[in-house]
Amino acid sequence: MIIRSKRLLATAALLVPGALLAQTLSPSGDAYVSRVFPSVNYGSAPELQLLGPAVPSGPASAYIQFDLTTLPAGTNVANVTKVNLVLYVNRIAAGGTIQVSEALGAWAESGVLASNAPGAGAGVGGPITLPARPGFLSVDVTSSIVKWLNTPSLNNGFVITANGSAAAYLDSTKSVTTSHQAILTFQQ
């Protein structure tokens, strides 16, 4: 009887609009910019470079954007309990920390350059320690996403920067090796 009740509840949750327990969203754009090559666009690169300011070929920062209008109808911002930005670090050249921040202005995957890239706003949470070897990182970005759902014009995506001498590479939407692009995971 208990198993039948659990199945019935699970089925009901799937059939009731707006009763989503989890939703994932892929980026609408991603790119990185390099201060060493300020007029080069890296919107088609398979990796997003993160190079801290102390790295000789740095700094390089990643930009990731999500189109929140593609969420299912009935997604209620009041019921969003947690949103994580999940990143796949495919290479670590030097350990350290990275920072996720909101981008302070509009940018386009095919047009962002170091010379025209928007700056990074306040950090979303604190610095995140890079893993010792390739793997996933999860960052709570709930406050940014709720703000953007309430005021869509503020959604310019995220800027990810490396601190100090940290150097790492994230999978982009164009990755052909591991293909672990960034995603947002929503919990309602």
Coordinates of C-alpha atoms in Angstrom, one line a residue:
M1 CA 0.0 0.0 0.0
I2 CA 2.8 2.4 0.8
I3 CA 4.6 1.7 -2.5
R4 CA 1.3 2.3 -4.4
S5 CA 0.8 5.7 -2.6
K6 CA 4.4 6.8 -3.4
R7 CA 3.9 5.9 -7.1
L8 CA 0.6 7.8 -7.2
L9 CA 2.2 10.9 -5.6
A10 CA 5.1 10.7 -8.1
T11 CA 2.7 10.4 -11.0
A12 CA 0.6 13.3 -9.8
A13 CA 3.7 15.5 -9.4
L14 CA 4.6 14.9 -13.0
L15 CA 1.1 15.7 -14.3
V16 CA 0.4 18.9 -12.4
P17 CA 1.6 22.0 -14.2
G18 CA 4.1 24.0 -12.3
A19 CA 4.9 21.0 -10.0
L20 CA 8.4 20.5 -11.4
L21 CA 10.7 19.1 -8.9
A22 CA 13.8 19.8 -11.0
Q23 CA 14.6 21.5 -14.3
T24 CA 17.9 21.9 -16.1
L25 CA 18.8 24.7 -18.5
S26 CA 21.7 24.8 -21.0
P27 CA 23.5 28.0 -21.8
S28 CA 22.3 30.2 -24.6
G29 CA 25.9 31.4 -25.1
D30 CA 29.4 31.1 -23.7
A31 CA 32.8 32.5 -24.5
Y32 CA 36.0 33.6 -22.9
V33 CA 38.1 36.7 -23.2
S34 CA 41.9 37.0 -22.9
R35 CA 43.7 40.3 -22.0
V36 CA 46.7 39.1 -24.0
F37 CA 44.6 39.0 -27.2
P38 CA 42.1 41.7 -26.6
S39 CA 40.7 41.8 -30.1
V40 CA 40.1 38.0 -30.5
N41 CA 36.7 36.4 -30.0
Y42 CA 36.7 33.0 -28.4
G43 CA 33.0 32.3 -28.7
S44 CA 33.5 29.2 -30.8
A45 CA 36.2 27.7 -28.5
P46 CA 35.7 24.2 -27.1
E47 CA 37.0 25.3 -23.7
L48 CA 36.5 28.4 -21.5
Q49 CA 39.9 29.5 -20.2
L50 CA 40.2 30.8 -16.6
L51 CA 43.6 32.4 -16.0
G52 CA 44.4 34.4 -13.0
P53 CA 46.1 37.8 -13.2
A54 CA 49.4 36.3 -11.9
V55 CA 49.5 33.8 -14.8
P56 CA 52.0 35.1 -17.5
S57 CA 49.4 34.5 -20.3
G58 CA 46.5 35.8 -18.2
P59 CA 44.2 37.0 -17.2
A60 CA 41.4 35.2 -19.1
S61 CA 37.7 35.2 -17.9
A62 CA 34.7 33.1 -19.0
Y63 CA 31.2 34.4 -19.8
I64 CA 28.1 32.2 -19.6
Q65 CA 24.6 33.2 -20.4
F66 CA 21.2 31.5 -19.9
D67 CA 17.9 32.4 -21.6
L68 CA 15.4 32.1 -18.7
T69 CA 12.4 32.6 -21.0
T70 CA 12.9 28.9 -22.2
L71 CA 11.8 27.6 -18.8
P72 CA 8.5 25.7 -18.9
A73 CA 5.3 27.6 -18.6
G74 CA 4.1 27.6 -15.1
T75 CA 7.6 27.9 -13.5
N76 CA 6.8 30.0 -10.5
V77 CA 9.6 32.1 -9.2
A78 CA 8.1 32.0 -5.7
N79 CA 8.6 28.3 -5.7
V80 CA 12.2 28.2 -6.8
T81 CA 14.1 27.0 -3.8
K82 CA 17.6 26.6 -5.2
V83 CA 19.4 27.1 -8.5
N84 CA 22.9 25.8 -9.0
L85 CA 25.3 26.7 -11.8
V86 CA 27.1 23.4 -12.6
L87 CA 30.5 23.7 -14.3
Y88 CA 32.8 21.0 -15.5
V89 CA 36.5 21.6 -15.0
N90 CA 38.3 19.5 -17.6
R91 CA 41.8 20.7 -16.9
I92 CA 43.6 22.3 -14.0
A93 CA 47.0 23.8 -14.9
A94 CA 47.4 25.5 -11.5
G95 CA 45.2 25.1 -8.4
G96 CA 43.6 28.0 -6.6
T97 CA 40.2 29.6 -6.5
I98 CA 37.7 31.1 -9.0
Q99 CA 34.9 33.5 -8.6
V100 CA 31.5 33.6 -10.2
S101 CA 29.9 37.1 -10.6
E102 CA 27.1 38.7 -12.5
A103 CA 28.1 40.4 -15.7
L104 CA 27.6 44.1 -15.5
G105 CA 26.4 44.6 -19.1
A106 CA 25.2 42.9 -22.2
W107 CA 27.5 40.7 -24.4
A108 CA 27.2 38.3 -27.3
E109 CA 28.9 35.0 -27.7
S110 CA 30.1 35.9 -31.2
G111 CA 31.2 39.5 -30.4
V112 CA 32.6 39.6 -26.9
L113 CA 36.3 40.6 -26.7
A114 CA 38.5 41.5 -23.8
S115 CA 38.3 45.1 -25.2
N116 CA 34.5 45.3 -25.0
A117 CA 33.6 42.7 -22.3
P118 CA 31.4 43.9 -19.5
G119 CA 33.0 43.9 -16.0
A120 CA 32.2 41.6 -13.2
G121 CA 29.8 42.7 -10.5
A122 CA 29.7 41.5 -6.9
G123 CA 30.6 37.9 -6.4
V124 CA 27.9 35.2 -6.2
G125 CA 29.0 33.6 -3.0
G126 CA 32.7 33.4 -2.1
P127 CA 35.7 32.1 -3.9
I128 CA 35.4 28.5 -5.1
T129 CA 38.4 26.2 -4.7
L130 CA 39.2 24.3 -7.9
P131 CA 39.2 20.5 -7.7
A132 CA 42.5 18.6 -7.6
R133 CA 41.6 16.8 -10.8
P134 CA 38.9 17.2 -13.5
G135 CA 35.4 17.2 -12.2
F136 CA 32.2 19.1 -11.5
L137 CA 31.7 22.2 -9.5
S138 CA 28.4 23.4 -8.2
V139 CA 27.7 27.1 -7.3
D140 CA 24.5 28.3 -5.7
V141 CA 23.2 31.2 -7.9
T142 CA 19.7 31.3 -6.6
S143 CA 19.7 35.0 -5.7
S144 CA 20.9 36.0 -9.2
I145 CA 18.4 33.8 -11.0
V146 CA 15.4 34.9 -8.9
K147 CA 16.4 38.5 -9.5
W148 CA 16.6 37.9 -13.3
L149 CA 13.3 36.1 -13.3
N150 CA 11.7 39.1 -11.6
T151 CA 13.5 41.6 -13.8
P152 CA 14.7 40.0 -17.0
S153 CA 16.5 43.1 -18.3
L154 CA 19.1 42.5 -15.5
N155 CA 20.1 39.1 -16.9
N156 CA 23.5 39.5 -18.5
G157 CA 24.8 36.2 -17.4
F158 CA 27.8 35.3 -15.4
V159 CA 31.5 36.1 -15.5
I160 CA 33.9 33.6 -14.1
T161 CA 37.4 34.7 -13.1
A162 CA 40.4 33.0 -11.7
N163 CA 42.2 34.4 -8.7
G164 CA 45.9 34.8 -8.3
S165 CA 47.9 32.2 -10.2
A166 CA 44.9 29.8 -10.7
A167 CA 44.6 28.3 -14.2
A168 CA 41.8 26.0 -15.3
Y169 CA 39.7 25.2 -18.3
L170 CA 35.9 24.6 -18.3
D171 CA 34.0 22.7 -21.0
S172 CA 32.0 25.1 -23.3
T173 CA 28.9 24.4 -25.3
K174 CA 31.3 23.5 -28.2
S175 CA 33.3 20.9 -26.3
V176 CA 33.7 17.7 -28.4
T177 CA 35.8 15.6 -25.9
T178 CA 33.9 15.4 -22.6
S179 CA 30.9 17.5 -23.6
H180 CA 30.0 18.7 -20.1
Q181 CA 28.7 22.2 -20.8
A182 CA 27.6 24.4 -17.9
I183 CA 24.0 24.0 -16.8
L184 CA 21.6 25.5 -14.4
T185 CA 19.7 23.1 -12.2
F186 CA 16.4 24.4 -10.7
Q187 CA 14.7 22.9 -7.7
Q188 CA 11.1 23.8 -6.9

